[in-house]
């Protein structure tokens, strides 16, 4: 677990280092800051490791309220960057509550599900859990931050899934989701109501047909694919990564950082990074099974969902098989909130692991999968 | 540790195990998909993307090549280049229409260039429609300060760039403007033609005149510079790939001095072109060397200053250049208008008459000053009676009656000897001069006249009067625009007959500089020896010795030019003598002057036709050089 964490943090430093050249005069601007965030995150993670996560269960209402409150504050006071209000400007960095919200939601939802464990088969429970997740999801979508909204939904579904909600409920949810998508994409525009902004809609559908409009909507996907493809087997090296260095690749330090890996280090580098994520997810799943109580398992499940969703959507986006949404690649993308929250999540997992070992010391290793 | 009662850790249930397995399976699938995608992108199709990444960052910038100079036969510059700075717009990189960014850009440009946004937008629209993918020139000839301003503020001028362009420069302004022709960016239609194979879009090519004919040599090779750019198109580095190669020099057979003399004479005779004024007569002149077909001078009046084509032309200016009211200066009258050959045609008539046996060189015919053929009386010029003349005297005094009678006698003879001989001597077909758009002239024939009549384009079919007029090369009146021949050919057939040599193709070129073995055709072409040589040479000797001007008569518009030195023995020789100390060769010169423009309506010409002598273009020449001797005719 710690090994995975260390490796990911390490690759992050290497990569950000290679990416720099954007801010004239201070070539290490991003690296230094990313390093500082990682350090803060690590400290928080270590603190969380020493802390019994189970106590957070009592605070579920407080956590949930904190999450909603932060999101609302952003909507009210946030600073706009490129048309979206996502962050609160703090003295040191701009803080994105939607990121922290992911963790808070996992904690709150898991607690809620544990409380209603007896009535898990009720339609009522499923509906309430989904509702609890959809409220913040919709709020962040208003920011607009589509990606985080989807992450929230994915977290809720996974928590329910791990808790053991019946299949019928998932089928019903899928049906409702299908109708909802149809409504937003087809019916609502036809009726004159624009739920999604045109650029969002085009991003969601543009990846299906990347050459349709190479100068505008699908520019990012094309450039990203060119970057990754031109890396070939072993990469072009930092000095010759023209896509990155000459700014053809947009957002190369945040959303498209994986394309940078692909261009500079090729298939090998990308494979190493992916393997690290696979290791991380495998370890998380293992902790899920080891957890001393259901709450821990659910938290681990939520975190797995968060990782999996973000990795898959982000990497999928850079290789052109997923739509472009502003989902960061955990630990790799530049961004204080994301890095700190991800490290805190790992700290939490560690805590679950530690607690499981503490309580399972007498029982031996019977719970291994 | 606080443990809530219902949160005891249940032993891992089969259900949980299953669901975790599903989750793990999902993760595995996900990674598999991404791995395969990566494998596909990076390993299988990596080459393609490497190429695309290269394309992304490299822009090939074409560096235009200056066109080759055009020189006269002595190496004096007739056409060269000057460097100019042009502000151009790359249409696809401009901000979209009707956006604030576009308006801001246009405002900035207005301040900088002093052109209104409306005009710039119109230019962009029009030029882009005509030449898509082509940079639109917003303003030509801007000062270098403007260039620096734009280059230093590329961010403020998206889609605007500054190009160094070579403009054609004509130091002698109106001199021989029609011969040189104009240049312009290659058009989409031209791009498809074999003539322009390998020419890149945006290249400046010849659009007319010599610039067109010798475009291949004058064009040069554009250079290329590779520029590494970032995503915003800002240059990051330059790698010159190829230096532009200036086009080759074209040396012409034209003589600048002769050309100037001719141009001045035309201006003097034609007068200043004032619309509806008195002295606005169009005209043309040609001077050539009959032995090899080299053109020493050629001009068309009125002329224009081709320097105006360097900048985008106003439509009104262009209309004026083509309008009849201003005499259509763009037309090269020397090869694109038809004029009667005048009395020089009498040689052909004589040859036709001799060849058919209608007369012998000694047949004597009475010239009482006029003759009635059919119901029309044809008069000598000035009404002079020459009395009994044989062929030799008839040529010397230019007796019209003699040739009227020849024309009448040759009408209806099998094989149309008059027309056939005219054709054999090169009339009624292109001379093959190395200029585009030459017209071929016309020899009136029964077949031609009757065809027009059937189409009701003329009032009567062919009659003997037509042949009579042709015999002295008078106007073909009823046909309106149809004229017998044109000035260029006139000295041609005369000279050809005079030299008794093979027909030489008219040409302007001399050699292409710096081009050994260019594959140019040899001067002239080796045709069969000129038909009718012995007789003609004898005849010409007769005409040449004391030729065709006598009071009221001779009017040789094609003059015979003799060797220097001969003139002293013949002080009365009225023909121009071009004395070139360095070259003792024959020279021929022809000129023609039109009636005033706007041209008279066709009816006026019909009345002229009914007169015995057609109205004849007249002209005079004033010498500006010692070797251009004063007036003939």
Short mmCIF file of N, CA and C in Angstrom, two decimals, chain A residues 52 57-58 114 118 158 160-162 164-165 167 170 219 223 225-226 228-230 232-233 236 242-243 245-248 258 262 266-267 270-271 274 277-278 281 285 288-289 291-295 297 304 308 311-312 315 319-321 355 369, chain B residues 1-12 15-16 18-20 22-27 29-31 33-35 37-39 41-43 45-54 56-59 92-93 228-232 234 236:
data_model
loop_
_atom_site.label_atom_id
_atom_site.label_comp_id
_atom_site.label_asym_id
_atom_site.label_seq_id
_atom_site.Cartn_x
_atom_site.Cartn_y
_atom_site.Cartn_z
N UNK A 52 -8.96 6.31 14.08
CA UNK A 52 -9.93 5.25 13.77
C UNK A 52 -11.06 5.82 12.96
N UNK A 57 -18.17 7.92 11.60
CA UNK A 57 -19.54 7.53 11.31
C UNK A 57 -20.53 8.38 12.07
N UNK A 58 -20.12 8.74 13.30
CA UNK A 58 -21.03 9.57 14.09
C UNK A 58 -21.21 10.95 13.46
N UNK A 114 -24.84 2.07 6.35
CA UNK A 114 -24.65 1.17 7.48
C UNK A 114 -25.84 1.28 8.44
N UNK A 118 -30.38 -2.87 7.83
CA UNK A 118 -31.50 -3.80 7.99
C UNK A 118 -32.54 -3.65 6.89
N UNK A 158 -21.51 2.47 -6.26
CA UNK A 158 -20.59 1.45 -5.78
C UNK A 158 -20.83 1.13 -4.30
N UNK A 160 -23.61 1.37 -2.72
CA UNK A 160 -24.81 0.53 -2.67
C UNK A 160 -24.49 -0.88 -3.11
N UNK A 161 -23.69 -0.98 -4.13
CA UNK A 161 -23.34 -2.28 -4.70
C UNK A 161 -22.61 -3.13 -3.68
N UNK A 162 -21.64 -2.51 -3.01
CA UNK A 162 -20.88 -3.27 -2.02
C UNK A 162 -21.77 -3.65 -0.84
N UNK A 164 -24.74 -4.41 -0.87
CA UNK A 164 -25.58 -5.56 -1.17
C UNK A 164 -26.99 -5.22 -1.62
N UNK A 165 -27.18 -4.07 -2.18
CA UNK A 165 -28.49 -3.73 -2.72
C UNK A 165 -28.85 -4.73 -3.82
N UNK A 167 -30.17 -6.56 -7.18
CA UNK A 167 -29.92 -6.27 -8.59
C UNK A 167 -31.07 -5.49 -9.20
N UNK A 170 -30.68 -1.87 -9.15
CA UNK A 170 -29.71 -1.33 -10.12
C UNK A 170 -30.31 -1.24 -11.51
N UNK A 219 -10.43 19.31 -31.00
CA UNK A 219 -9.01 19.65 -31.07
C UNK A 219 -8.22 18.94 -29.99
N UNK A 223 -5.21 16.29 -30.53
CA UNK A 223 -3.85 16.60 -30.11
C UNK A 223 -3.36 15.58 -29.09
N UNK A 225 -4.31 12.46 -28.81
CA UNK A 225 -4.01 11.19 -29.47
C UNK A 225 -2.70 11.27 -30.22
N UNK A 226 -2.46 12.43 -30.85
CA UNK A 226 -1.19 12.60 -31.56
C UNK A 226 -0.03 12.51 -30.57
N UNK A 228 0.11 10.98 -27.63
CA UNK A 228 0.31 9.62 -27.14
C UNK A 228 0.87 8.73 -28.24
N UNK A 229 0.28 8.86 -29.43
CA UNK A 229 0.72 8.01 -30.53
C UNK A 229 2.16 8.27 -30.90
N UNK A 230 2.56 9.54 -30.87
CA UNK A 230 3.92 9.85 -31.30
C UNK A 230 4.96 9.39 -30.29
N UNK A 232 5.20 6.41 -29.26
CA UNK A 232 5.53 5.06 -29.68
C UNK A 232 5.95 4.18 -28.50
N UNK A 233 6.94 3.32 -28.72
CA UNK A 233 7.20 2.33 -27.67
C UNK A 233 7.89 2.92 -26.46
N UNK A 236 9.47 9.93 -26.69
CA UNK A 236 10.33 10.85 -27.42
C UNK A 236 11.28 11.60 -26.49
N UNK A 242 7.35 17.53 -28.69
CA UNK A 242 6.91 18.82 -29.23
C UNK A 242 5.45 19.11 -28.90
N UNK A 243 4.66 18.09 -28.84
CA UNK A 243 3.24 18.32 -28.52
C UNK A 243 3.10 19.04 -27.18
N UNK A 245 5.76 20.49 -25.40
CA UNK A 245 6.61 21.65 -25.23
C UNK A 245 6.07 22.85 -25.98
N UNK A 246 5.47 22.62 -27.14
CA UNK A 246 4.98 23.75 -27.93
C UNK A 246 3.50 24.02 -27.69
N UNK A 247 3.00 23.43 -26.62
CA UNK A 247 1.63 23.78 -26.21
C UNK A 247 0.52 23.28 -27.12
N UNK A 248 0.84 22.33 -27.99
CA UNK A 248 -0.26 21.83 -28.81
C UNK A 248 -1.23 21.06 -27.94
N UNK A 258 -1.68 12.45 -18.66
CA UNK A 258 -1.37 11.09 -19.11
C UNK A 258 -0.84 11.10 -20.55
N UNK A 262 2.52 9.57 -22.12
CA UNK A 262 2.55 8.79 -23.36
C UNK A 262 3.56 9.34 -24.34
N UNK A 266 6.44 7.07 -23.78
CA UNK A 266 5.98 6.01 -24.65
C UNK A 266 5.13 4.97 -23.96
N UNK A 267 5.00 3.87 -24.65
CA UNK A 267 4.15 2.79 -24.14
C UNK A 267 4.69 2.25 -22.82
N UNK A 270 3.76 4.67 -20.00
CA UNK A 270 2.32 4.63 -19.75
C UNK A 270 1.97 3.33 -19.05
N UNK A 271 2.60 2.25 -19.47
CA UNK A 271 2.31 0.95 -18.85
C UNK A 271 2.72 0.94 -17.38
N UNK A 274 0.16 2.91 -15.47
CA UNK A 274 -1.09 2.15 -15.36
C UNK A 274 -0.95 1.01 -14.36
N UNK A 277 -1.44 2.24 -10.95
CA UNK A 277 -2.87 2.40 -10.63
C UNK A 277 -3.53 1.05 -10.38
N UNK A 278 -3.16 0.08 -11.18
CA UNK A 278 -3.73 -1.26 -10.99
C UNK A 278 -3.37 -1.78 -9.60
N UNK A 281 -5.46 0.03 -7.02
CA UNK A 281 -6.85 -0.42 -6.97
C UNK A 281 -6.93 -1.82 -6.38
N UNK A 285 -9.03 -2.82 -3.09
CA UNK A 285 -10.02 -3.90 -3.07
C UNK A 285 -9.69 -4.88 -1.95
N UNK A 288 -10.68 -3.54 1.24
CA UNK A 288 -12.13 -3.66 1.33
C UNK A 288 -12.53 -4.97 1.99
N UNK A 289 -11.86 -6.03 1.55
CA UNK A 289 -12.22 -7.35 2.09
C UNK A 289 -11.68 -7.55 3.50
N UNK A 291 -11.47 -5.16 5.82
CA UNK A 291 -11.96 -4.18 6.78
C UNK A 291 -12.64 -4.87 7.95
N UNK A 292 -12.48 -4.25 9.15
CA UNK A 292 -12.99 -4.91 10.36
C UNK A 292 -14.51 -4.78 10.46
N UNK A 293 -15.08 -3.78 9.79
CA UNK A 293 -16.53 -3.65 9.84
C UNK A 293 -17.05 -3.22 8.48
N UNK A 294 -18.35 -3.20 8.32
CA UNK A 294 -18.95 -2.87 7.03
C UNK A 294 -18.66 -1.43 6.63
N UNK A 295 -18.63 -0.54 7.64
CA UNK A 295 -18.36 0.86 7.35
C UNK A 295 -17.03 1.01 6.61
N UNK A 297 -15.52 -1.25 4.92
CA UNK A 297 -15.62 -1.86 3.60
C UNK A 297 -16.29 -0.93 2.62
N UNK A 304 -12.49 3.02 -4.01
CA UNK A 304 -12.19 2.26 -5.24
C UNK A 304 -12.96 2.84 -6.42
N UNK A 308 -11.19 4.23 -9.65
CA UNK A 308 -11.44 3.57 -10.93
C UNK A 308 -12.08 4.51 -11.92
N UNK A 311 -9.57 7.26 -13.01
CA UNK A 311 -8.49 6.77 -13.88
C UNK A 311 -9.04 6.40 -15.25
N UNK A 312 -10.12 5.67 -15.23
CA UNK A 312 -10.64 5.18 -16.51
C UNK A 312 -11.12 6.34 -17.39
N UNK A 315 -7.87 8.60 -18.40
CA UNK A 315 -7.00 7.94 -19.38
C UNK A 315 -7.77 7.66 -20.66
N UNK A 319 -6.81 8.86 -24.53
CA UNK A 319 -6.58 7.98 -25.67
C UNK A 319 -7.77 7.99 -26.62
N UNK A 320 -8.76 8.80 -26.32
CA UNK A 320 -9.82 9.00 -27.29
C UNK A 320 -10.93 7.97 -27.25
N UNK A 321 -11.11 7.31 -26.12
CA UNK A 321 -12.24 6.38 -26.07
C UNK A 321 -13.30 6.84 -25.08
N UNK A 355 -6.72 -0.70 11.37
CA UNK A 355 -7.77 -1.13 12.29
C UNK A 355 -8.09 -2.60 12.11
N UNK A 369 -8.91 -12.78 1.04
CA UNK A 369 -9.63 -13.26 -0.13
C UNK A 369 -8.70 -14.16 -0.92
N UNK B 1 -12.20 1.18 21.80
CA UNK B 1 -12.76 1.60 20.52
C UNK B 1 -14.26 1.49 20.55
N UNK B 2 -14.80 2.55 20.02
CA UNK B 2 -16.26 2.58 20.01
C UNK B 2 -16.77 1.75 18.85
N UNK B 3 -17.59 0.78 19.20
CA UNK B 3 -18.16 -0.04 18.13
C UNK B 3 -19.67 -0.01 18.25
N UNK B 4 -20.29 0.45 17.23
CA UNK B 4 -21.76 0.45 17.27
C UNK B 4 -22.25 -0.98 17.10
N UNK B 5 -23.35 -1.29 17.79
CA UNK B 5 -23.76 -2.69 17.87
C UNK B 5 -24.04 -3.34 16.52
N UNK B 6 -24.61 -2.58 15.61
CA UNK B 6 -24.97 -3.26 14.34
C UNK B 6 -23.85 -3.17 13.31
N UNK B 7 -22.69 -2.71 13.76
CA UNK B 7 -21.60 -2.62 12.79
C UNK B 7 -20.52 -3.64 13.10
N UNK B 8 -20.96 -4.75 13.60
CA UNK B 8 -19.99 -5.83 13.80
C UNK B 8 -19.53 -6.30 12.43
N UNK B 9 -18.30 -6.65 12.41
CA UNK B 9 -17.78 -7.13 11.13
C UNK B 9 -18.36 -8.48 10.83
N UNK B 10 -19.18 -8.57 9.79
CA UNK B 10 -19.69 -9.89 9.43
C UNK B 10 -18.58 -10.64 8.71
N UNK B 11 -18.59 -11.93 8.91
CA UNK B 11 -17.62 -12.67 8.12
C UNK B 11 -17.92 -12.42 6.65
N UNK B 12 -16.89 -12.44 5.88
CA UNK B 12 -17.11 -12.06 4.49
C UNK B 12 -18.11 -13.02 3.86
N UNK B 15 -21.92 -13.20 -0.91
CA UNK B 15 -22.42 -12.11 -1.73
C UNK B 15 -21.37 -11.00 -1.89
N UNK B 16 -20.77 -10.64 -0.73
CA UNK B 16 -19.76 -9.58 -0.78
C UNK B 16 -18.59 -10.02 -1.64
N UNK B 18 -18.61 -12.01 -4.09
CA UNK B 18 -19.01 -11.95 -5.50
C UNK B 18 -18.92 -10.52 -6.01
N UNK B 19 -19.46 -9.62 -5.14
CA UNK B 19 -19.49 -8.22 -5.62
C UNK B 19 -18.10 -7.62 -5.71
N UNK B 20 -17.26 -7.97 -4.77
CA UNK B 20 -15.88 -7.49 -4.87
C UNK B 20 -15.23 -8.06 -6.12
N UNK B 22 -16.71 -8.84 -8.81
CA UNK B 22 -17.23 -8.12 -9.97
C UNK B 22 -16.50 -6.79 -10.15
N UNK B 23 -16.34 -6.11 -8.98
CA UNK B 23 -15.63 -4.83 -9.02
C UNK B 23 -14.21 -5.01 -9.56
N UNK B 24 -13.55 -6.04 -9.03
CA UNK B 24 -12.19 -6.32 -9.50
C UNK B 24 -12.18 -6.66 -10.97
N UNK B 25 -13.19 -7.43 -11.38
CA UNK B 25 -13.28 -7.79 -12.80
C UNK B 25 -13.45 -6.55 -13.65
N UNK B 26 -14.31 -5.63 -13.14
CA UNK B 26 -14.53 -4.39 -13.89
C UNK B 26 -13.22 -3.63 -14.04
N UNK B 27 -12.47 -3.58 -12.92
CA UNK B 27 -11.19 -2.87 -12.97
C UNK B 27 -10.25 -3.52 -13.97
N UNK B 29 -11.05 -5.35 -16.60
CA UNK B 29 -11.51 -5.07 -17.96
C UNK B 29 -11.06 -3.67 -18.39
N UNK B 30 -11.28 -2.75 -17.47
CA UNK B 30 -10.94 -1.37 -17.75
C UNK B 30 -9.47 -1.22 -18.11
N UNK B 31 -8.62 -1.86 -17.30
CA UNK B 31 -7.20 -1.74 -17.60
C UNK B 31 -6.87 -2.44 -18.91
N UNK B 33 -8.77 -2.71 -21.51
CA UNK B 33 -9.17 -1.85 -22.62
C UNK B 33 -8.14 -0.76 -22.86
N UNK B 34 -7.72 -0.13 -21.76
CA UNK B 34 -6.78 0.97 -21.91
C UNK B 34 -5.44 0.48 -22.45
N UNK B 35 -5.03 -0.69 -21.98
CA UNK B 35 -3.77 -1.22 -22.48
C UNK B 35 -3.84 -1.49 -23.97
N UNK B 37 -5.79 -0.15 -26.11
CA UNK B 37 -5.88 1.13 -26.82
C UNK B 37 -4.48 1.78 -26.93
N UNK B 38 -3.78 1.73 -25.82
CA UNK B 38 -2.44 2.30 -25.84
C UNK B 38 -1.55 1.57 -26.83
N UNK B 39 -1.65 0.24 -26.81
CA UNK B 39 -0.86 -0.57 -27.72
C UNK B 39 -1.16 -0.18 -29.16
N UNK B 41 -2.46 2.70 -30.26
CA UNK B 41 -2.04 4.06 -30.59
C UNK B 41 -0.53 4.17 -30.71
N UNK B 42 0.16 3.57 -29.74
CA UNK B 42 1.58 3.87 -29.65
C UNK B 42 2.44 2.91 -30.45
N UNK B 43 2.06 1.67 -30.45
CA UNK B 43 2.92 0.71 -31.10
C UNK B 43 2.49 0.45 -32.54
N UNK B 45 0.13 2.22 -34.50
CA UNK B 45 0.02 3.35 -35.43
C UNK B 45 0.86 4.54 -34.98
N UNK B 46 1.91 4.25 -34.25
CA UNK B 46 2.75 5.33 -33.74
C UNK B 46 3.36 6.19 -34.83
N UNK B 47 3.78 5.55 -35.94
CA UNK B 47 4.43 6.32 -37.01
C UNK B 47 3.54 7.43 -37.54
N UNK B 48 2.28 7.07 -37.69
CA UNK B 48 1.33 8.05 -38.22
C UNK B 48 1.29 9.27 -37.31
N UNK B 49 1.26 8.99 -36.01
CA UNK B 49 1.13 10.12 -35.09
C UNK B 49 2.42 10.91 -34.97
N UNK B 50 3.53 10.23 -35.15
CA UNK B 50 4.79 10.98 -35.16
C UNK B 50 4.75 11.99 -36.31
N UNK B 51 4.29 11.51 -37.47
CA UNK B 51 4.21 12.40 -38.62
C UNK B 51 3.27 13.57 -38.33
N UNK B 52 2.16 13.26 -37.70
CA UNK B 52 1.21 14.33 -37.41
C UNK B 52 1.80 15.34 -36.43
N UNK B 53 2.57 14.82 -35.48
CA UNK B 53 3.17 15.73 -34.52
C UNK B 53 4.17 16.63 -35.23
N UNK B 54 4.87 16.06 -36.23
CA UNK B 54 5.80 16.88 -37.03
C UNK B 54 5.04 17.96 -37.78
N UNK B 56 2.30 19.23 -37.12
CA UNK B 56 1.77 20.19 -36.19
C UNK B 56 2.71 21.36 -35.98
N UNK B 57 3.99 21.04 -35.84
CA UNK B 57 4.90 22.07 -35.39
C UNK B 57 5.66 22.73 -36.52
N UNK B 58 5.58 22.15 -37.71
CA UNK B 58 6.35 22.71 -38.81
C UNK B 58 5.42 23.40 -39.79
N UNK B 59 5.72 24.63 -40.09
CA UNK B 59 4.99 25.31 -41.15
C UNK B 59 5.98 25.62 -42.25
N UNK B 92 -8.46 31.91 -42.77
CA UNK B 92 -8.96 30.91 -41.81
C UNK B 92 -8.44 31.15 -40.40
N UNK B 93 -7.44 32.01 -40.27
CA UNK B 93 -6.93 32.27 -38.94
C UNK B 93 -7.46 33.56 -38.33
N UNK B 228 9.29 26.49 -37.04
CA UNK B 228 8.68 25.71 -35.98
C UNK B 228 7.76 26.64 -35.21
N UNK B 229 6.53 26.23 -35.06
CA UNK B 229 5.57 27.11 -34.40
C UNK B 229 4.96 26.39 -33.21
N UNK B 230 4.41 27.18 -32.28
CA UNK B 230 3.68 26.56 -31.18
C UNK B 230 2.21 26.53 -31.55
N UNK B 231 1.40 26.16 -30.57
CA UNK B 231 -0.01 25.92 -30.87
C UNK B 231 -0.72 27.18 -31.34
N UNK B 232 -0.21 28.32 -30.98
CA UNK B 232 -0.86 29.55 -31.41
C UNK B 232 -0.28 30.06 -32.72
N UNK B 234 2.76 30.85 -33.20
CA UNK B 234 3.86 31.79 -33.02
C UNK B 234 5.16 31.11 -33.38
N UNK B 236 8.78 29.78 -33.40
CA UNK B 236 9.74 29.50 -32.32
C UNK B 236 11.14 29.33 -32.86
#
